[in-house]
PDB file of C-alpha atoms in Angstrom:
ATOM      1  CA  UNK P  27       7.536  12.587  30.514  1.00  0.00           C
ATOM      2  CA  UNK P  28       4.621  12.017  32.893  1.00  0.00           C
ATOM      3  CA  UNK P  29       3.449  15.612  32.528  1.00  0.00           C
ATOM      4  CA  UNK P  30       2.901  15.337  28.764  1.00  0.00           C
ATOM      5  CA  UNK P  31      -0.718  15.639  27.669  1.00  0.00           C
ATOM      6  CA  UNK P  32      -2.649  14.296  24.693  1.00  0.00           C
ATOM      7  CA  UNK P  33      -3.246  17.869  23.555  1.00  0.00           C
ATOM      8  CA  UNK P  34       0.482  18.515  23.418  1.00  0.00           C
ATOM      9  CA  UNK P  35       1.159  15.312  21.477  1.00  0.00           C
ATOM     10  CA  UNK P  36      -1.668  16.040  19.031  1.00  0.00           C
ATOM     11  CA  UNK P  37      -0.312  19.551  18.537  1.00  0.00           C
ATOM     12  CA  UNK P  38       3.125  18.134  17.684  1.00  0.00           C
ATOM     13  CA  UNK P  39       1.598  15.704  15.178  1.00  0.00           C
ATOM     14  CA  UNK P  40      -0.353  18.455  13.437  1.00  0.00           C
ATOM     15  CA  UNK P  41       2.651  20.795  13.303  1.00  0.00           C
ATOM     16  CA  UNK P  42       4.640  18.014  11.635  1.00  0.00           C
ATOM     17  CA  UNK P  43       1.779  17.288   9.209  1.00  0.00           C
ATOM     18  CA  UNK P  44       1.152  20.904   8.147  1.00  0.00           C
ATOM     19  CA  UNK P  45       4.579  22.466   8.636  1.00  0.00           C
ATOM     20  CA  UNK P  46       3.236  25.675  10.144  1.00  0.00           C
ATOM     21  CA  UNK P  47       1.654  26.484  13.478  1.00  0.00           C
ATOM     22  CA  UNK P  48      -1.173  28.511  11.974  1.00  0.00           C
ATOM     23  CA  UNK P  49      -2.213  25.591   9.755  1.00  0.00           C
ATOM     24  CA  UNK P  50      -1.911  23.132  12.635  1.00  0.00           C
ATOM     25  CA  UNK P  51      -4.107  25.428  14.727  1.00  0.00           C
ATOM     26  CA  UNK P  52      -6.824  25.451  12.042  1.00  0.00           C
ATOM     27  CA  UNK P  53      -6.769  21.659  11.893  1.00  0.00           C
ATOM     28  CA  UNK P  54      -7.118  21.403  15.675  1.00  0.00           C
ATOM     29  CA  UNK P  55      -9.720  24.138  15.964  1.00  0.00           C
ATOM     30  CA  UNK P  56      -7.425  26.198  18.191  1.00  0.00           C
ATOM     31  CA  UNK P  57      -5.660  29.532  18.000  1.00  0.00           C
ATOM     32  CA  UNK P  58      -2.047  29.764  16.887  1.00  0.00           C
ATOM     33  CA  UNK P  59      -0.911  31.041  20.332  1.00  0.00           C
ATOM     34  CA  UNK P  60      -2.582  28.009  21.962  1.00  0.00           C
ATOM     35  CA  UNK P  61      -0.667  25.601  19.695  1.00  0.00           C
ATOM     36  CA  UNK P  62       2.553  27.531  20.290  1.00  0.00           C
ATOM     37  CA  UNK P  63       2.001  27.131  24.037  1.00  0.00           C
ATOM     38  CA  UNK P  64       1.484  23.373  23.653  1.00  0.00           C
ATOM     39  CA  UNK P  65       4.766  23.150  21.725  1.00  0.00           C
ATOM     40  CA  UNK P  66       6.683  25.179  24.309  1.00  0.00           C
ATOM     41  CA  UNK P  67       5.337  23.042  27.143  1.00  0.00           C
ATOM     42  CA  UNK P  68       6.367  19.832  25.355  1.00  0.00           C
ATOM     43  CA  UNK P  69       9.851  21.244  24.672  1.00  0.00           C
ATOM     44  CA  UNK P  70      10.161  22.259  28.315  1.00  0.00           C
ATOM     45  CA  UNK P  71       9.220  18.739  29.379  1.00  0.00           C
ATOM     46  CA  UNK P  72      11.785  17.235  26.975  1.00  0.00           C
ATOM     47  CA  UNK P  73      14.504  19.768  27.689  1.00  0.00           C
ATOM     48  CA  UNK P  74      15.179  19.792  23.940  1.00  0.00           C
ATOM     49  CA  UNK P  75      14.082  21.656  20.845  1.00  0.00           C
ATOM     50  CA  UNK P  76      11.468  19.569  19.050  1.00  0.00           C
ATOM     51  CA  UNK P  77      11.191  21.606  15.839  1.00  0.00           C
ATOM     52  CA  UNK P  78      13.606  23.651  13.766  1.00  0.00           C
ATOM     53  CA  UNK P  79      12.076  26.907  12.578  1.00  0.00           C
ATOM     54  CA  UNK P  80      13.030  27.245   8.878  1.00  0.00           C
ATOM     55  CA  UNK P  81      11.903  29.473   6.020  1.00  0.00           C
ATOM     56  CA  UNK P  82      10.068  26.438   4.593  1.00  0.00           C
ATOM     57  CA  UNK P  83       8.207  25.780   7.822  1.00  0.00           C
ATOM     58  CA  UNK P  84       8.591  23.736  10.986  1.00  0.00           C
ATOM     59  CA  UNK P  85      10.821  20.665  10.653  1.00  0.00           C
ATOM     60  CA  UNK P  86      10.961  18.084  13.486  1.00  0.00           C
ATOM     61  CA  UNK P  87      14.320  17.420  15.094  1.00  0.00           C
ATOM     62  CA  UNK P  88      15.387  13.900  16.065  1.00  0.00           C
ATOM     63  CA  UNK P  89      13.725  14.436  19.435  1.00  0.00           C
ATOM     64  CA  UNK P  90      10.648  15.808  17.711  1.00  0.00           C
ATOM     65  CA  UNK P  91      10.349  12.714  15.524  1.00  0.00           C
ATOM     66  CA  UNK P  92      10.528  10.526  18.631  1.00  0.00           C
ATOM     67  CA  UNK P  93       7.677  12.507  20.193  1.00  0.00           C
ATOM     68  CA  UNK P  94       5.608  12.252  17.000  1.00  0.00           C
ATOM     69  CA  UNK P  95       6.139   8.478  16.772  1.00  0.00           C
ATOM     70  CA  UNK P  96       4.930   8.175  20.361  1.00  0.00           C
ATOM     71  CA  UNK P  97       1.920  10.386  19.607  1.00  0.00           C
ATOM     72  CA  UNK P  98       0.893   8.188  16.671  1.00  0.00           C
ATOM     73  CA  UNK P  99       1.257   5.011  18.707  1.00  0.00           C
ATOM     74  CA  UNK P 100      -0.871   6.479  21.505  1.00  0.00           C
ATOM     75  CA  UNK P 101      -3.590   7.634  19.087  1.00  0.00           C
ATOM     76  CA  UNK P 102      -3.679   4.179  17.560  1.00  0.00           C
ATOM     77  CA  UNK P 103      -3.982   2.536  20.974  1.00  0.00           C
ATOM     78  CA  UNK P 104      -6.833   4.860  21.966  1.00  0.00           C
ATOM     79  CA  UNK P 105      -8.689   3.974  18.777  1.00  0.00           C
ATOM     80  CA  UNK P 106      -8.102   0.283  19.512  1.00  0.00           C
ATOM     81  CA  UNK P 107      -9.490   0.845  23.020  1.00  0.00           C
ATOM     82  CA  UNK P 108     -12.656   2.266  21.476  1.00  0.00           C
ATOM     83  CA  UNK P 109     -13.038  -0.869  19.345  1.00  0.00           C
ATOM     84  CA  UNK P 110     -12.472  -3.112  22.361  1.00  0.00           C
ATOM     85  CA  UNK P 111     -15.046  -1.263  24.486  1.00  0.00           C
ATOM     86  CA  UNK P 112     -17.561  -1.415  21.637  1.00  0.00           C
ATOM     87  CA  UNK P 113     -17.001  -5.167  21.407  1.00  0.00           C
ATOM     88  CA  UNK P 114     -17.487  -5.562  25.169  1.00  0.00           C
ATOM     89  CA  UNK P 115     -20.762  -3.678  24.867  1.00  0.00           C
ATOM     90  CA  UNK P 116     -21.810  -6.151  22.188  1.00  0.00           C
ATOM     91  CA  UNK P 117     -21.950  -3.580  19.409  1.00  0.00           C
ATOM     92  CA  UNK P 118     -20.412  -4.408  16.044  1.00  0.00           C
ATOM     93  CA  UNK P 119     -18.791  -1.009  15.808  1.00  0.00           C
ATOM     94  CA  UNK P 120     -15.282   0.231  15.227  1.00  0.00           C
ATOM     95  CA  UNK P 121     -12.976   1.696  12.618  1.00  0.00           C
ATOM     96  CA  UNK P 122     -10.250   0.386  10.353  1.00  0.00           C
ATOM     97  CA  UNK P 123      -7.721   2.212   8.182  1.00  0.00           C
ATOM     98  CA  UNK P 124      -6.531  -0.011   5.340  1.00  0.00           C
ATOM     99  CA  UNK P 125      -3.524   0.790   3.178  1.00  0.00           C
ATOM    100  CA  UNK P 126      -3.283  -0.755  -0.286  1.00  0.00           C
ATOM    101  CA  UNK P 127      -0.502  -0.818  -2.848  1.00  0.00           C
ATOM    102  CA  UNK P 128      -1.572   0.693  -6.154  1.00  0.00           C
ATOM    103  CA  UNK P 129      -2.130  -2.694  -7.817  1.00  0.00           C
ATOM    104  CA  UNK P 130      -4.663  -3.595  -5.109  1.00  0.00           C
ATOM    105  CA  UNK P 131      -6.889  -0.636  -5.951  1.00  0.00           C
ATOM    106  CA  UNK P 132      -8.414  -2.730  -8.742  1.00  0.00           C
ATOM    107  CA  UNK P 133     -10.200  -4.944  -6.229  1.00  0.00           C
ATOM    108  CA  UNK P 134     -10.040  -3.092  -2.888  1.00  0.00           C
ATOM    109  CA  UNK P 135     -13.317  -1.135  -3.372  1.00  0.00           C
ATOM    110  CA  UNK P 136     -15.266  -4.346  -4.096  1.00  0.00           C
ATOM    111  CA  UNK P 137     -13.621  -6.046  -1.131  1.00  0.00           C
ATOM    112  CA  UNK P 138     -14.552  -3.076   1.069  1.00  0.00           C
ATOM    113  CA  UNK P 139     -18.164  -3.236  -0.121  1.00  0.00           C
ATOM    114  CA  UNK P 140     -18.336  -6.929   0.763  1.00  0.00           C
ATOM    115  CA  UNK P 141     -16.857  -6.402   4.222  1.00  0.00           C
ATOM    116  CA  UNK P 142     -19.090  -3.425   4.995  1.00  0.00           C
ATOM    117  CA  UNK P 143     -22.121  -5.461   3.928  1.00  0.00           C
ATOM    118  CA  UNK P 144     -21.231  -8.068   6.569  1.00  0.00           C
ATOM    119  CA  UNK P 145     -20.118  -5.487   9.161  1.00  0.00           C
ATOM    120  CA  UNK P 146     -22.175  -2.330   8.511  1.00  0.00           C
ATOM    121  CA  UNK P 147     -21.195  -0.709  11.802  1.00  0.00           C
ATOM    122  CA  UNK P 148     -17.466  -0.554  11.023  1.00  0.00           C
ATOM    123  CA  UNK P 149     -16.122   2.693   9.605  1.00  0.00           C
ATOM    124  CA  UNK P 150     -13.612   1.951   6.819  1.00  0.00           C
ATOM    125  CA  UNK P 151     -10.962   4.168   5.241  1.00  0.00           C
ATOM    126  CA  UNK P 152      -8.766   3.224   2.257  1.00  0.00           C
ATOM    127  CA  UNK P 153      -5.320   4.754   1.644  1.00  0.00           C
ATOM    128  CA  UNK P 154      -3.694   3.870  -1.706  1.00  0.00           C
ATOM    129  CA  UNK P 155       0.044   4.336  -2.340  1.00  0.00           C
ATOM    130  CA  UNK P 156       3.025   2.584  -3.836  1.00  0.00           C
ATOM    131  CA  UNK P 157       4.766  -0.195  -1.930  1.00  0.00           C
ATOM    132  CA  UNK P 158       7.274   2.105  -0.205  1.00  0.00           C
ATOM    133  CA  UNK P 159       4.585   4.590   0.878  1.00  0.00           C
ATOM    134  CA  UNK P 160       2.385   1.794   2.210  1.00  0.00           C
ATOM    135  CA  UNK P 161       5.196   0.265   4.281  1.00  0.00           C
ATOM    136  CA  UNK P 162       6.062   3.688   5.727  1.00  0.00           C
ATOM    137  CA  UNK P 163       2.399   4.209   6.687  1.00  0.00           C
ATOM    138  CA  UNK P 164       2.362   0.819   8.408  1.00  0.00           C
ATOM    139  CA  UNK P 165       5.623   1.544  10.253  1.00  0.00           C
ATOM    140  CA  UNK P 166       4.385   4.935  11.442  1.00  0.00           C
ATOM    141  CA  UNK P 167       1.004   3.632  12.709  1.00  0.00           C
ATOM    142  CA  UNK P 168      -0.877   5.587  10.039  1.00  0.00           C
ATOM    143  CA  UNK P 169      -2.760   2.494   8.856  1.00  0.00           C
ATOM    144  CA  UNK P 170      -3.994  -0.608  10.672  1.00  0.00           C
ATOM    145  CA  UNK P 171      -3.469  -3.170   7.936  1.00  0.00           C
ATOM    146  CA  UNK P 172      -1.931  -3.176   4.448  1.00  0.00           C
ATOM    147  CA  UNK P 173      -2.917  -5.122   1.333  1.00  0.00           C
ATOM    148  CA  UNK P 174       0.223  -5.985  -0.641  1.00  0.00           C
ATOM    149  CA  UNK P 175       1.913  -8.734  -2.589  1.00  0.00           C
ATOM    150  CA  UNK P 176       4.975  -9.346  -0.413  1.00  0.00           C
ATOM    151  CA  UNK P 177       5.495  -8.761   3.327  1.00  0.00           C
ATOM    152  CA  UNK P 178       8.242  -6.237   4.133  1.00  0.00           C
ATOM    153  CA  UNK P 179      11.501  -7.738   5.368  1.00  0.00           C
ATOM    154  CA  UNK P 180      12.558  -4.899   7.659  1.00  0.00           C
ATOM    155  CA  UNK P 181       9.418  -4.764   9.796  1.00  0.00           C
ATOM    156  CA  UNK P 182       8.076  -7.413  12.175  1.00  0.00           C
ATOM    157  CA  UNK P 183       4.573  -8.142  10.850  1.00  0.00           C
ATOM    158  CA  UNK P 184       1.674 -10.585  10.914  1.00  0.00           C
ATOM    159  CA  UNK P 185       0.719 -11.726   7.397  1.00  0.00           C
ATOM    160  CA  UNK P 186      -2.594 -13.268   6.308  1.00  0.00           C
ATOM    161  CA  UNK P 187      -2.828 -14.802   2.818  1.00  0.00           C
ATOM    162  CA  UNK P 188      -6.151 -14.207   1.082  1.00  0.00           C
ATOM    163  CA  UNK P 189      -5.651 -15.032  -2.603  1.00  0.00           C
ATOM    164  CA  UNK P 190      -3.422 -15.708  -5.590  1.00  0.00           C
ATOM    165  CA  UNK P 191      -1.724 -12.867  -7.448  1.00  0.00           C
ATOM    166  CA  UNK P 192      -0.695 -13.885 -10.987  1.00  0.00           C
ATOM    167  CA  UNK P 193       1.851 -11.804 -12.925  1.00  0.00           C
ATOM    168  CA  UNK P 194       1.846 -11.881 -16.728  1.00  0.00           C
ATOM    169  CA  UNK P 195       3.329 -10.192 -19.795  1.00  0.00           C
ATOM    170  CA  UNK P 196       0.899  -8.180 -21.904  1.00  0.00           C
ATOM    171  CA  UNK P 197       1.076  -6.681 -25.396  1.00  0.00           C
ATOM    172  CA  UNK P 198      -1.186  -4.942 -27.862  1.00  0.00           C
ATOM    173  CA  UNK P 199      -3.379  -7.517 -29.699  1.00  0.00           C
ATOM    174  CA  UNK P 200      -1.610  -6.665 -32.969  1.00  0.00           C
ATOM    175  CA  UNK P 201       1.856  -7.400 -31.559  1.00  0.00           C
ATOM    176  CA  UNK P 202       3.781 -10.083 -33.528  1.00  0.00           C
ATOM    177  CA  UNK P 203       4.054 -12.262 -30.406  1.00  0.00           C
ATOM    178  CA  UNK P 204       0.324 -12.170 -29.625  1.00  0.00           C
ATOM    179  CA  UNK P 205      -1.067 -15.644 -30.226  1.00  0.00           C
ATOM    180  CA  UNK P 206       2.338 -17.330 -30.233  1.00  0.00           C
ATOM    181  CA  UNK P 207       2.859 -20.355 -27.986  1.00  0.00           C
ATOM    182  CA  UNK P 208       5.745 -21.092 -25.625  1.00  0.00           C
ATOM    183  CA  UNK P 209       7.711 -17.871 -26.087  1.00  0.00           C
ATOM    184  CA  UNK P 210      11.133 -18.297 -24.515  1.00  0.00           C
ATOM    185  CA  UNK P 211      12.365 -15.960 -21.801  1.00  0.00           C
ATOM    186  CA  UNK P 212      15.414 -15.051 -23.924  1.00  0.00           C
ATOM    187  CA  UNK P 213      13.146 -14.023 -26.803  1.00  0.00           C
ATOM    188  CA  UNK P 214      10.797 -11.938 -24.712  1.00  0.00           C
ATOM    189  CA  UNK P 215      13.797 -10.215 -23.122  1.00  0.00           C
ATOM    190  CA  UNK P 216      14.665  -8.702 -26.517  1.00  0.00           C
ATOM    191  CA  UNK P 217      11.387  -6.761 -26.544  1.00  0.00           C
ATOM    192  CA  UNK P 218      11.060  -3.214 -25.249  1.00  0.00           C
ATOM    193  CA  UNK P 219       9.376  -3.261 -21.834  1.00  0.00           C
ATOM    194  CA  UNK P 220       7.294  -0.585 -20.123  1.00  0.00           C
ATOM    195  CA  UNK P 221       8.080  -1.064 -16.432  1.00  0.00           C
ATOM    196  CA  UNK P 222       7.052   0.157 -12.982  1.00  0.00           C
ATOM    197  CA  UNK P 223       9.265   2.345 -10.799  1.00  0.00           C
ATOM    198  CA  UNK P 224      12.059   0.873  -8.702  1.00  0.00           C
ATOM    199  CA  UNK P 225      10.930  -0.579  -5.408  1.00  0.00           C
ATOM    200  CA  UNK P 226       7.444  -1.575  -6.560  1.00  0.00           C
ATOM    201  CA  UNK P 227       6.487  -5.206  -6.022  1.00  0.00           C
ATOM    202  CA  UNK P 228       5.862  -5.721  -9.750  1.00  0.00           C
ATOM    203  CA  UNK P 229       9.276  -4.259 -10.636  1.00  0.00           C
ATOM    204  CA  UNK P 230      10.992  -6.581  -8.155  1.00  0.00           C
ATOM    205  CA  UNK P 231       9.251  -9.627  -9.666  1.00  0.00           C
ATOM    206  CA  UNK P 232      10.133  -8.434 -13.181  1.00  0.00           C
ATOM    207  CA  UNK P 233      13.812  -8.140 -12.259  1.00  0.00           C
ATOM    208  CA  UNK P 234      13.789 -11.593 -10.701  1.00  0.00           C
ATOM    209  CA  UNK P 235      12.157 -13.141 -13.756  1.00  0.00           C
ATOM    210  CA  UNK P 236      14.475 -11.615 -16.361  1.00  0.00           C
ATOM    211  CA  UNK P 237      17.545 -11.117 -14.157  1.00  0.00           C
ATOM    212  CA  UNK P 238      19.229 -14.250 -15.479  1.00  0.00           C
ATOM    213  CA  UNK P 239      19.094 -12.987 -19.076  1.00  0.00           C
ATOM    214  CA  UNK P 240      22.528 -11.353 -19.659  1.00  0.00           C
ATOM    215  CA  UNK P 241      22.381  -7.565 -19.954  1.00  0.00           C
ATOM    216  CA  UNK P 242      18.589  -7.237 -19.702  1.00  0.00           C
ATOM    217  CA  UNK P 243      18.608  -5.372 -16.400  1.00  0.00           C
ATOM    218  CA  UNK P 244      21.262  -2.938 -17.628  1.00  0.00           C
ATOM    219  CA  UNK P 245      18.582  -1.273 -19.771  1.00  0.00           C
ATOM    220  CA  UNK P 246      15.315  -2.806 -18.571  1.00  0.00           C
ATOM    221  CA  UNK P 247      12.969  -0.454 -20.428  1.00  0.00           C
ATOM    222  CA  UNK P 248      10.889   2.698 -20.107  1.00  0.00           C
ATOM    223  CA  UNK P 249       9.841   3.442 -16.542  1.00  0.00           C
ATOM    224  CA  UNK P 250       6.320   4.626 -15.702  1.00  0.00           C
ATOM    225  CA  UNK P 251       4.852   5.083 -12.234  1.00  0.00           C
ATOM    226  CA  UNK P 252       1.300   3.748 -12.624  1.00  0.00           C
ATOM    227  CA  UNK P 253      -0.406   0.680 -14.022  1.00  0.00           C
ATOM    228  CA  UNK P 254      -2.904   2.827 -15.928  1.00  0.00           C
ATOM    229  CA  UNK P 255      -0.149   4.675 -17.782  1.00  0.00           C
ATOM    230  CA  UNK P 256       1.609   1.399 -18.546  1.00  0.00           C
ATOM    231  CA  UNK P 257      -1.572  -0.129 -19.971  1.00  0.00           C
ATOM    232  CA  UNK P 258      -2.184   2.883 -22.185  1.00  0.00           C
ATOM    233  CA  UNK P 259       1.430   2.763 -23.425  1.00  0.00           C
ATOM    234  CA  UNK P 260       1.122  -0.937 -24.301  1.00  0.00           C
ATOM    235  CA  UNK P 261      -2.187  -0.385 -26.097  1.00  0.00           C
ATOM    236  CA  UNK P 262      -0.500   2.398 -28.081  1.00  0.00           C
ATOM    237  CA  UNK P 263       2.185  -0.041 -29.217  1.00  0.00           C
ATOM    238  CA  UNK P 264       5.083   1.505 -27.281  1.00  0.00           C
ATOM    239  CA  UNK P 265       6.184  -1.861 -25.906  1.00  0.00           C
ATOM    240  CA  UNK P 266       5.123  -4.792 -23.765  1.00  0.00           C
ATOM    241  CA  UNK P 267       4.748  -4.953 -19.984  1.00  0.00           C
ATOM    242  CA  UNK P 268       5.177  -7.306 -17.049  1.00  0.00           C
ATOM    243  CA  UNK P 269       2.136  -6.629 -14.893  1.00  0.00           C
ATOM    244  CA  UNK P 270      -0.395  -8.006 -12.418  1.00  0.00           C
ATOM    245  CA  UNK P 271      -3.148  -9.955 -14.154  1.00  0.00           C
ATOM    246  CA  UNK P 272      -5.622  -8.322 -11.764  1.00  0.00           C
ATOM    247  CA  UNK P 273      -4.948  -4.910 -13.321  1.00  0.00           C
ATOM    248  CA  UNK P 274      -5.703  -5.973 -16.913  1.00  0.00           C
ATOM    249  CA  UNK P 275      -8.671  -8.348 -16.580  1.00  0.00           C
ATOM    250  CA  UNK P 276     -11.150  -5.960 -18.186  1.00  0.00           C
ATOM    251  CA  UNK P 277      -8.857  -4.896 -21.045  1.00  0.00           C
ATOM    252  CA  UNK P 278      -7.984  -8.509 -21.920  1.00  0.00           C
ATOM    253  CA  UNK P 279     -11.628  -9.597 -21.935  1.00  0.00           C
ATOM    254  CA  UNK P 280     -12.485  -6.557 -24.064  1.00  0.00           C
ATOM    255  CA  UNK P 281      -9.747  -7.417 -26.587  1.00  0.00           C
ATOM    256  CA  UNK P 282      -7.719  -4.271 -25.956  1.00  0.00           C
ATOM    257  CA  UNK P 283      -4.739  -6.160 -24.542  1.00  0.00           C
ATOM    258  CA  UNK P 284      -3.344  -9.658 -25.035  1.00  0.00           C
ATOM    259  CA  UNK P 285      -1.596 -11.921 -22.531  1.00  0.00           C
ATOM    260  CA  UNK P 286       1.541 -13.444 -24.061  1.00  0.00           C
ATOM    261  CA  UNK P 287       2.236 -17.150 -23.599  1.00  0.00           C
ATOM    262  CA  UNK P 288       5.729 -16.916 -22.108  1.00  0.00           C
ATOM    263  CA  UNK P 289       7.421 -20.019 -20.719  1.00  0.00           C
ATOM    264  CA  UNK P 290       7.474 -19.771 -16.928  1.00  0.00           C
ATOM    265  CA  UNK P 291       4.491 -17.422 -16.744  1.00  0.00           C
ATOM    266  CA  UNK P 292       2.203 -16.592 -15.112  1.00  0.00           C
ATOM    267  CA  UNK P 293       4.223 -16.175 -11.933  1.00  0.00           C
ATOM    268  CA  UNK P 294       1.839 -16.905  -9.098  1.00  0.00           C
ATOM    269  CA  UNK P 295       2.426 -14.690  -6.099  1.00  0.00           C
ATOM    270  CA  UNK P 296      -0.008 -14.178  -3.251  1.00  0.00           C
ATOM    271  CA  UNK P 297      -1.939 -11.306  -1.746  1.00  0.00           C
ATOM    272  CA  UNK P 298      -1.344 -10.631   1.935  1.00  0.00           C
ATOM    273  CA  UNK P 299      -3.040  -8.575   4.613  1.00  0.00           C
ATOM    274  CA  UNK P 300      -0.149  -7.188   6.678  1.00  0.00           C
ATOM    275  CA  UNK P 301      -0.340  -5.710  10.168  1.00  0.00           C
ATOM    276  CA  UNK P 302       2.351  -4.874  12.693  1.00  0.00           C
ATOM    277  CA  UNK P 303       3.255  -7.826  14.915  1.00  0.00           C
ATOM    278  CA  UNK P 304       3.292  -5.536  17.969  1.00  0.00           C
ATOM    279  CA  UNK P 305      -0.251  -4.338  17.306  1.00  0.00           C
ATOM    280  CA  UNK P 306      -2.993  -5.785  19.489  1.00  0.00           C
ATOM    281  CA  UNK P 307      -5.666  -7.579  17.472  1.00  0.00           C
ATOM    282  CA  UNK P 308      -8.881  -5.643  18.029  1.00  0.00           C
ATOM    283  CA  UNK P 309     -12.274  -7.193  17.256  1.00  0.00           C
ATOM    284  CA  UNK P 310     -12.401  -5.022  14.135  1.00  0.00           C
ATOM    285  CA  UNK P 311      -9.020  -6.160  12.842  1.00  0.00           C
ATOM    286  CA  UNK P 312      -9.849  -9.763  13.731  1.00  0.00           C
ATOM    287  CA  UNK P 313     -13.120  -9.530  11.808  1.00  0.00           C
ATOM    288  CA  UNK P 314     -11.326  -8.124   8.759  1.00  0.00           C
ATOM    289  CA  UNK P 315      -8.685 -10.876   8.820  1.00  0.00           C
ATOM    290  CA  UNK P 316     -11.370 -13.531   9.133  1.00  0.00           C
ATOM    291  CA  UNK P 317     -13.339 -12.018   6.265  1.00  0.00           C
ATOM    292  CA  UNK P 318     -10.260 -12.013   4.029  1.00  0.00           C
ATOM    293  CA  UNK P 319      -9.399 -15.618   4.840  1.00  0.00           C
ATOM    294  CA  UNK P 320     -12.925 -16.861   4.113  1.00  0.00           C
ATOM    295  CA  UNK P 321     -14.093 -14.554   1.309  1.00  0.00           C
ATOM    296  CA  UNK P 322     -11.184 -12.364   0.183  1.00  0.00           C
ATOM    297  CA  UNK P 323     -10.291 -14.421  -2.901  1.00  0.00           C
ATOM    298  CA  UNK P 324     -13.823 -14.077  -4.280  1.00  0.00           C
ATOM    299  CA  UNK P 325     -13.305 -10.327  -4.732  1.00  0.00           C
ATOM    300  CA  UNK P 326     -10.156 -10.666  -6.849  1.00  0.00           C
ATOM    301  CA  UNK P 327     -10.615  -9.973 -10.588  1.00  0.00           C
ATOM    302  CA  UNK P 328     -10.904 -13.142 -12.658  1.00  0.00           C
ATOM    303  CA  UNK P 329      -8.981 -13.258 -15.914  1.00  0.00           C
ATOM    304  CA  UNK P 330     -10.789 -15.699 -18.165  1.00  0.00           C
ATOM    305  CA  UNK P 331      -7.713 -16.659 -20.153  1.00  0.00           C
ATOM    306  CA  UNK P 332      -4.156 -16.377 -18.928  1.00  0.00           C
ATOM    307  CA  UNK P 333      -2.986 -17.832 -22.253  1.00  0.00           C
ATOM    308  CA  UNK P 334      -3.906 -17.067 -25.872  1.00  0.00           C
ATOM    309  CA  UNK P 335      -6.266 -19.374 -27.717  1.00  0.00           C
ATOM    310  CA  UNK P 336      -4.718 -22.357 -29.500  1.00  0.00           C
TER     311      UNK P 336
END
C-alpha cells in the first residue's frame, strides 16, 4: 500500500460520506472524473473493489471500510501533528472535536466558553448525539474526546472524571407524590414512566434502579428519544420520568417540575471525558483534560433542591 496517496484516501472518505462521486467531488473541490480516477487507483493498489455501485449510491465493501478507517486515523494523526508543531513553536493553537451525549448539551456550551476563555487560540467543535452515536464517533476517529456518563466497555479508552451526575425522578408539581417524603421504590414503580430510548445512559440506569421490582421492566413506560420531549410530557401530566438532574435544573427552580423524594435517589453517577487509549495526548487534548479536572465541575448545572421541602 506504499503507493496510496492522501488524495486517494480523502476521496474514499468523501465518497463514503456522500454516497455519490459527484457529491464527493463538490466537497473536495474537484471534478467527478478526478475523484473517479482516485477511486480506480486505490482499487488497483488494493486489488479489490472498494465500493459497490448501487441504485442508492456508493456503498463501501469490507475492503473499502478498512481503507476508510485507515484514512480517518491518518487524518486524525495529521491534525495531532499540527497541534504538536504549534506547541513546539510556543503558540497556544490547535483544534479539538468534542462529542457529547445529549444530556451533556445542557452544560457543554458553558464549559466550552470557559475553556475558550482560557485557551483562545484553540478551535473547538461540538458534536451532540445519543450514547451509541457518540461511541461510534469515538471508535471511528471522528471526535477527539467524548463527554458521557459511563465509559464504553467494548473500547479501550482513557477516562477523566470531572464532576458528579445525579439522576432523579421528576413529576409535575401537581402530582399526588410531589411533596411526599421517603417514597418507596415499589410504590414509584407503579407509576407510568416516560423513558429514554434503549441504549441511552439514563435508560440503563433506570433499568438498574427498578430492575428488581417484579414485572416493571416488562412494560417500563412510554419511550421518547429526547430529554426535552420527556420534560414536556411530564409537565403535561402524562407521567413521571427518571432523568438527569442537570437537564431539569431550570424547570425545578422555576416551579414547572418537582423532584420526587424516592428512597435510594438521587443516584450519583459521574461525568467522564473519554478518549481512545491508543490516541496520543496532544497539547490541546492535555489542556482540555487539565481544564476539566480543575474547573469542569463548576460548569455543571446546580439544582438547588434535590428533595422537596419538609
